[in-house]
mmCIF file of C-alpha atoms in Angstrom:
data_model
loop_
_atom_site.group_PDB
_atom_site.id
_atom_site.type_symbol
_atom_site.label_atom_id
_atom_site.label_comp_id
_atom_site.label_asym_id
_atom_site.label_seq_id
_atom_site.Cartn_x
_atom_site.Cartn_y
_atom_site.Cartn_z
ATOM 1 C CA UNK A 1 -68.364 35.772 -10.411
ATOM 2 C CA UNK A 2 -70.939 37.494 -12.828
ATOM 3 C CA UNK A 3 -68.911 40.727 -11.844
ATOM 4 C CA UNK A 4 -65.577 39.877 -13.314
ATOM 5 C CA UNK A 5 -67.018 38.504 -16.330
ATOM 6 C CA UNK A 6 -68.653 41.667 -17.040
ATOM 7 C CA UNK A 7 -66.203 43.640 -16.380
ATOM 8 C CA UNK A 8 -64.056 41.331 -19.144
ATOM 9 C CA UNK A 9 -66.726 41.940 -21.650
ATOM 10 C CA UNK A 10 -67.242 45.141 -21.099
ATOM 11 C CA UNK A 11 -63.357 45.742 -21.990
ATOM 12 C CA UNK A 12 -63.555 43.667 -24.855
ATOM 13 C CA UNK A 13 -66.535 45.677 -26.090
ATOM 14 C CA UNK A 14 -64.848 49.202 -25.828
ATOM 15 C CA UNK A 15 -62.057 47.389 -27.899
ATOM 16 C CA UNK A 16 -64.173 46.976 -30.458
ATOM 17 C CA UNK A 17 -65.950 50.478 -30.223
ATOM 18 C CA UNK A 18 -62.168 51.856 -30.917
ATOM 19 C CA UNK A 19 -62.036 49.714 -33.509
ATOM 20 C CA UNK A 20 -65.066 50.543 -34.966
ATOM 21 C CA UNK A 21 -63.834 54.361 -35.097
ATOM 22 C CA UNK A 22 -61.319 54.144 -37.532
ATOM 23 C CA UNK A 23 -58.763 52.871 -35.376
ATOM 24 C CA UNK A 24 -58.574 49.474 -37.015
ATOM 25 C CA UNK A 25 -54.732 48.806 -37.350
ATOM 26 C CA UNK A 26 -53.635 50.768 -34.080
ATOM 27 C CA UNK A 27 -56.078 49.290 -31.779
ATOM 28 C CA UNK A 28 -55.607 45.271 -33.389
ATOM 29 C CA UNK A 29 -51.804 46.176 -32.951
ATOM 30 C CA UNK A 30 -52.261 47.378 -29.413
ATOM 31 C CA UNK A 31 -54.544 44.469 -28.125
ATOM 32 C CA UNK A 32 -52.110 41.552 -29.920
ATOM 33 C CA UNK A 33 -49.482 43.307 -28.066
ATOM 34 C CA UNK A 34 -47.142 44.699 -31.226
ATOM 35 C CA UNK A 35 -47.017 48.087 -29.967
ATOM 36 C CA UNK A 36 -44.735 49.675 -28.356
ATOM 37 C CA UNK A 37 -43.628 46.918 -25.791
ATOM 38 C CA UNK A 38 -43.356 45.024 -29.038
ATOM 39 C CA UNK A 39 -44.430 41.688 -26.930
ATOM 40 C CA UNK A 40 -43.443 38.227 -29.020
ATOM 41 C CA UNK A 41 -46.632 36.497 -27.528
ATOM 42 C CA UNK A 42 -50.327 38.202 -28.771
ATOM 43 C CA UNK A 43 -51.772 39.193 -25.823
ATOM 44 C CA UNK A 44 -56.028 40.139 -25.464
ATOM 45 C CA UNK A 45 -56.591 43.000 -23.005
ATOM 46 C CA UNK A 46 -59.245 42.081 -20.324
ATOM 47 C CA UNK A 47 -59.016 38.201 -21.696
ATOM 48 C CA UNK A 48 -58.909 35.733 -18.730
ATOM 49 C CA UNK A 49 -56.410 33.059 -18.688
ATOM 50 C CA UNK A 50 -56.832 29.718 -19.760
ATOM 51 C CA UNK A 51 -56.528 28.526 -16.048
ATOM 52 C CA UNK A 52 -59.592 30.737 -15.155
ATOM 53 C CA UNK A 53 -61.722 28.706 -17.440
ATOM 54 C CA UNK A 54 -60.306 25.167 -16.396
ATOM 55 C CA UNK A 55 -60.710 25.601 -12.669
ATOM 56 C CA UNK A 56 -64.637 26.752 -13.687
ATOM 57 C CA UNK A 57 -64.584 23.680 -15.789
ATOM 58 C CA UNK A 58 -63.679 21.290 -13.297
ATOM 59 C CA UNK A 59 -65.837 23.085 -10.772
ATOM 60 C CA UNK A 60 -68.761 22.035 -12.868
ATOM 61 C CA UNK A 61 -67.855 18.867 -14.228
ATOM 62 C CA UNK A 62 -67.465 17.917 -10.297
ATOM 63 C CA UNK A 63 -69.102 19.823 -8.557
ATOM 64 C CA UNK A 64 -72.511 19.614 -6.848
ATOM 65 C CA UNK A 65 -76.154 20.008 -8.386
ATOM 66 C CA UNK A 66 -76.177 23.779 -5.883
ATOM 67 C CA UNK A 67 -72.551 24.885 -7.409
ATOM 68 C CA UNK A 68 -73.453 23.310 -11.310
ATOM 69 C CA UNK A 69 -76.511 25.363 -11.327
ATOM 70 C CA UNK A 70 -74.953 28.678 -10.098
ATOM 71 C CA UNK A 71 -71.964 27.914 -12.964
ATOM 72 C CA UNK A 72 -74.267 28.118 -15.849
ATOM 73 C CA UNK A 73 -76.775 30.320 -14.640
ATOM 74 C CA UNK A 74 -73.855 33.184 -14.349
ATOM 75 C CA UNK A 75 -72.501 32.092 -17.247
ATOM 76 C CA UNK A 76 -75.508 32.078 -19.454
ATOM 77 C CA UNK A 77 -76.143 35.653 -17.774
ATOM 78 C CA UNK A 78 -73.120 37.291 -18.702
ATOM 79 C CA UNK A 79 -73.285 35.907 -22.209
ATOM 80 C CA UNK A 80 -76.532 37.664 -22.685
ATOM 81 C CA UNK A 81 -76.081 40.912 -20.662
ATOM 82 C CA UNK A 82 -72.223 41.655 -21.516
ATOM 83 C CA UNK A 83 -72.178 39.487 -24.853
ATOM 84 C CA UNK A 84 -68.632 39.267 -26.163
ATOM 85 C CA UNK A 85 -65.926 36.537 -26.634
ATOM 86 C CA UNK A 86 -64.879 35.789 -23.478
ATOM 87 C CA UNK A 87 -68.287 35.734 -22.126
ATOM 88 C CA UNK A 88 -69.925 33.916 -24.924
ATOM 89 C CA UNK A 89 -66.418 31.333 -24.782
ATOM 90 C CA UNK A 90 -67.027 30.578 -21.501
ATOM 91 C CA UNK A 91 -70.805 29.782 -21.501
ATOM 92 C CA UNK A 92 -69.991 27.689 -24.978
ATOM 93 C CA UNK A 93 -67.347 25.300 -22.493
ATOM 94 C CA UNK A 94 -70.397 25.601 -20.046
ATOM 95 C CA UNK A 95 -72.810 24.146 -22.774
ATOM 96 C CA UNK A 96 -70.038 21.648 -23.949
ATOM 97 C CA UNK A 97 -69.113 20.217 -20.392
ATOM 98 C CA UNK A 98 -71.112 16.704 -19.945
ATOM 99 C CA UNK A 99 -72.265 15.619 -16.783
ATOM 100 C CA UNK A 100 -74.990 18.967 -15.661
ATOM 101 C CA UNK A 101 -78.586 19.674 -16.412
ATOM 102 C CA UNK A 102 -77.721 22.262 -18.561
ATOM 103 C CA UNK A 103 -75.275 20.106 -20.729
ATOM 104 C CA UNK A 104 -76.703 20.923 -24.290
ATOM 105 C CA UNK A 105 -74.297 19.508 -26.972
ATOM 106 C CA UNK A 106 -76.048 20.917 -30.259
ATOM 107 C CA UNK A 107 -76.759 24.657 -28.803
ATOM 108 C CA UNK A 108 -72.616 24.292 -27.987
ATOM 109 C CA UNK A 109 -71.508 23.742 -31.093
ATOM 110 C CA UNK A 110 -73.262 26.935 -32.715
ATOM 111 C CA UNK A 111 -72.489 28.875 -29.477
ATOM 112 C CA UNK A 112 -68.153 27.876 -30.508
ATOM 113 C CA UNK A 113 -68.441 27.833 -33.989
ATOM 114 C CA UNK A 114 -69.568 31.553 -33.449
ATOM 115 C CA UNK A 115 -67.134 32.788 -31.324
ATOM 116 C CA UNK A 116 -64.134 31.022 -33.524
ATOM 117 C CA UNK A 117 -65.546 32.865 -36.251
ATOM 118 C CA UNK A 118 -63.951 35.788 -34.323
ATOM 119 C CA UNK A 119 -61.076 34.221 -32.845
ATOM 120 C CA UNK A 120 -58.968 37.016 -33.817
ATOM 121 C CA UNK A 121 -59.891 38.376 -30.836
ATOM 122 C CA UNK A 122 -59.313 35.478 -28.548
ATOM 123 C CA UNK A 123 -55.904 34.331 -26.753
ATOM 124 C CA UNK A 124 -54.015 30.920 -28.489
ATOM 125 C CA UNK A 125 -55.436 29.791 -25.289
ATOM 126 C CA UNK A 126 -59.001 30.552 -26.107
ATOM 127 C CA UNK A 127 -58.678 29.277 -29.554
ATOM 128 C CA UNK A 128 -57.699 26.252 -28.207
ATOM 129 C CA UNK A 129 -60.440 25.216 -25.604
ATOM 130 C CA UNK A 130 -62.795 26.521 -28.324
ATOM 131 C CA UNK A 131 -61.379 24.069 -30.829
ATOM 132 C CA UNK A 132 -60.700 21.371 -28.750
ATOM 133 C CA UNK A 133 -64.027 21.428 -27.166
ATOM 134 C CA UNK A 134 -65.751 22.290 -30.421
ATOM 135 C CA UNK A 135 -64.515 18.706 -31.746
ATOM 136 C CA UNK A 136 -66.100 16.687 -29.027
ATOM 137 C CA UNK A 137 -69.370 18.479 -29.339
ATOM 138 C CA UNK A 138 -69.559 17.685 -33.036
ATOM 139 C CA UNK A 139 -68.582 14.160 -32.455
ATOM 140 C CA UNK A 140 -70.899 14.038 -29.801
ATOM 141 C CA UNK A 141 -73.760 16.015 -31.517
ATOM 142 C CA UNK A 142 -72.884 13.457 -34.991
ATOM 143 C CA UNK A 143 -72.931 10.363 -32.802
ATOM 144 C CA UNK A 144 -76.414 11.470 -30.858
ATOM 145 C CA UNK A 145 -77.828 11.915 -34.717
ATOM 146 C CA UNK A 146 -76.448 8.419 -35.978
ATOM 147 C CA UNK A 147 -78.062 7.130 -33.059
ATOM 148 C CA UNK A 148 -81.226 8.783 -33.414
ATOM 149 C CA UNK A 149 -82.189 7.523 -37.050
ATOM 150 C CA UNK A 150 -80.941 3.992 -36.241
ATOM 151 C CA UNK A 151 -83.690 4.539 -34.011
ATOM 152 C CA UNK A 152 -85.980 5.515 -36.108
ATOM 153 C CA UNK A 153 -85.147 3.001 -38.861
ATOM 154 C CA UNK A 154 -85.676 0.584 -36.119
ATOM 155 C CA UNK A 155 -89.182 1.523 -35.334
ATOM 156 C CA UNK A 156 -90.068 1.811 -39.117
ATOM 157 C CA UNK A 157 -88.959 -1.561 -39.490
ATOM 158 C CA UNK A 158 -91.158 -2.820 -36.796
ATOM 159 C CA UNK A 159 -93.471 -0.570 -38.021
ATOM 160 C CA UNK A 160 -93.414 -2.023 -41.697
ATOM 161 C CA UNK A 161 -93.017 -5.636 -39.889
ATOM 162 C CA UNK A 162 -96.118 -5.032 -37.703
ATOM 163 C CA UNK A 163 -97.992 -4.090 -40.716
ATOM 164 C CA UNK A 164 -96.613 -7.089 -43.230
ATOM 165 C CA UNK A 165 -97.125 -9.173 -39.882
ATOM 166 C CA UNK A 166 -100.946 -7.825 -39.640
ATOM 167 C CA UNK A 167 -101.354 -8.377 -43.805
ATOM 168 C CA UNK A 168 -100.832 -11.786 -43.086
ATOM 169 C CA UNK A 169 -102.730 -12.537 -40.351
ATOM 170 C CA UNK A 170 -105.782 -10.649 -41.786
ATOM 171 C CA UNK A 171 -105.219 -12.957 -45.112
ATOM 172 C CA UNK A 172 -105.203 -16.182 -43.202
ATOM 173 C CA UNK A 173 -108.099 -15.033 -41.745
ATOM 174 C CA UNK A 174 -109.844 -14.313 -45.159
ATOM 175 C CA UNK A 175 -108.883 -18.126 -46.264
ATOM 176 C CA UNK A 176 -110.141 -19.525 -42.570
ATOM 177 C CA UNK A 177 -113.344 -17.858 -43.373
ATOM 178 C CA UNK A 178 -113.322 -18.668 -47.603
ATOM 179 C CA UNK A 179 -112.701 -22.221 -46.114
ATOM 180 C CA UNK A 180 -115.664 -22.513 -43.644
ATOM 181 C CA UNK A 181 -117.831 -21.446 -46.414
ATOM 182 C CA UNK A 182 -116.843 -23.889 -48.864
ATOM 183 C CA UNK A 183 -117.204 -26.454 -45.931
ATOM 184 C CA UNK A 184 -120.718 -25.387 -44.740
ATOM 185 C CA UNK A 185 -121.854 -25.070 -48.483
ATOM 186 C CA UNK A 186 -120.472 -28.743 -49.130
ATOM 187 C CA UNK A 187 -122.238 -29.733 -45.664
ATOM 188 C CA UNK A 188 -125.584 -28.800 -46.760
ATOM 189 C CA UNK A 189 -124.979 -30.097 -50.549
ATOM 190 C CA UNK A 190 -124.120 -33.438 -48.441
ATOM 191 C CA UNK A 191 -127.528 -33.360 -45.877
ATOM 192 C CA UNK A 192 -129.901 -32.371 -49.318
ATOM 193 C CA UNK A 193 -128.295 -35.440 -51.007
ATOM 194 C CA UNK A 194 -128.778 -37.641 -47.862
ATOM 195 C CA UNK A 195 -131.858 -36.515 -47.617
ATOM 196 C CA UNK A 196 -132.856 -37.485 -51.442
ATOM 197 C CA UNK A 197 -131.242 -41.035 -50.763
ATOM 198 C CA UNK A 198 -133.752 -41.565 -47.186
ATOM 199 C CA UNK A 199 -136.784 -40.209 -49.423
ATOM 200 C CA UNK A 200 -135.780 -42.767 -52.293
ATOM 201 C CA UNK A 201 -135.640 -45.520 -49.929
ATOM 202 C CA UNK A 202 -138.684 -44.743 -48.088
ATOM 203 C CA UNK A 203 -140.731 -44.542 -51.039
ATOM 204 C CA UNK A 204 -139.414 -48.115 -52.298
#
């Protein structure tokens, strides 16, 4: 699998050598298919079709822990050895796809938004999964963040609850012990006058 993938980038990189070389116009012309066949649909040279990445797709979205692992792990290799947009595309759906270890919603959504930042050398096709699944990531990515600080205003406000909850406690506690003062103090005030009263007596 890793094979064909690299042999995709590595097409789509000498593409962009020629283009690099001066060759700007002819070579854009040639790869959208406007030269001489004169071809109505743009066409990418080397660019798989959007069936290529679906059947991957549901291969890891149902597949087994053994065949989801060997999905991302070539994808994530070819992306970094033969970086280019059909490699990086394809390990951005990887990323995007729920339901596998290596699901990562946040590090999918930089991953697309990079490679639609050159979708003028993607298919309609491409552009499309890459939008499409560039939407649900954000959503995903802005719900998992809306979560996460209701979260954390939920344990601040037990936090600050805890603490108001502690205040109070530790003042009761203050007036219990204020309390048993005054009450000792006015016990012994009470024996010292009882015992005036008995010495009064005694001495009459």
């Amino acid at each position: 699998m890793t094979n064909r993938w690299v042999t995709l980038a590595a097409l789509a990189a000498a593409t962009l050598a020629l283009s690099a070389c001066g060759t700007t116009s002819t070579v854009s012309d040639w790869i959208r298919g406007k030269g001489d066949g004169g071809a109505s649909e743009s066409v990418i040279l080397g660019a798989p079709d959007a069936d290529a990445y679906l059947d991957e797709l549901y291969l890891l979205a149902a597949g087994d822990p053994g065949k989801q692992a060997d999905i991302f792990e070539d994808a994530e290799s070819a992306a970094r050895l033969t970086p280019g947009p059909s490699t990086r595309l394809r390990f951005g759906l990887v990323l995007a796809t729920q339901g596998h270890p290596g699901a990562d919603a946040a590090r999918a959504q930089n991953v697309l938004r990079q490679v639609l930042d050159e979708r003028e050398l993607l298919t309609q096709a491409e552009i499309a999964l890459a939008t499409i699944h560039l939407g649900s990531v954000e959503r995903l990515v802005a719900t998992d963040s809306a979560a996460r600080e209701m979260q954390e205003s939920t344990t601040r406000a037990a936090r600050t609850q805890s603490q108001s909850l502690n205040q109070r406690v530790a003042d009761v506690e203050a007036e219990n012990r204020r309390l048993r003062a005054e009450l000792a103090d006015a016990k012994q005030k009470l024996e010292a006058i009882t015992s005036i009263e008995r010495s009064i007596r005694e001495q009459e």
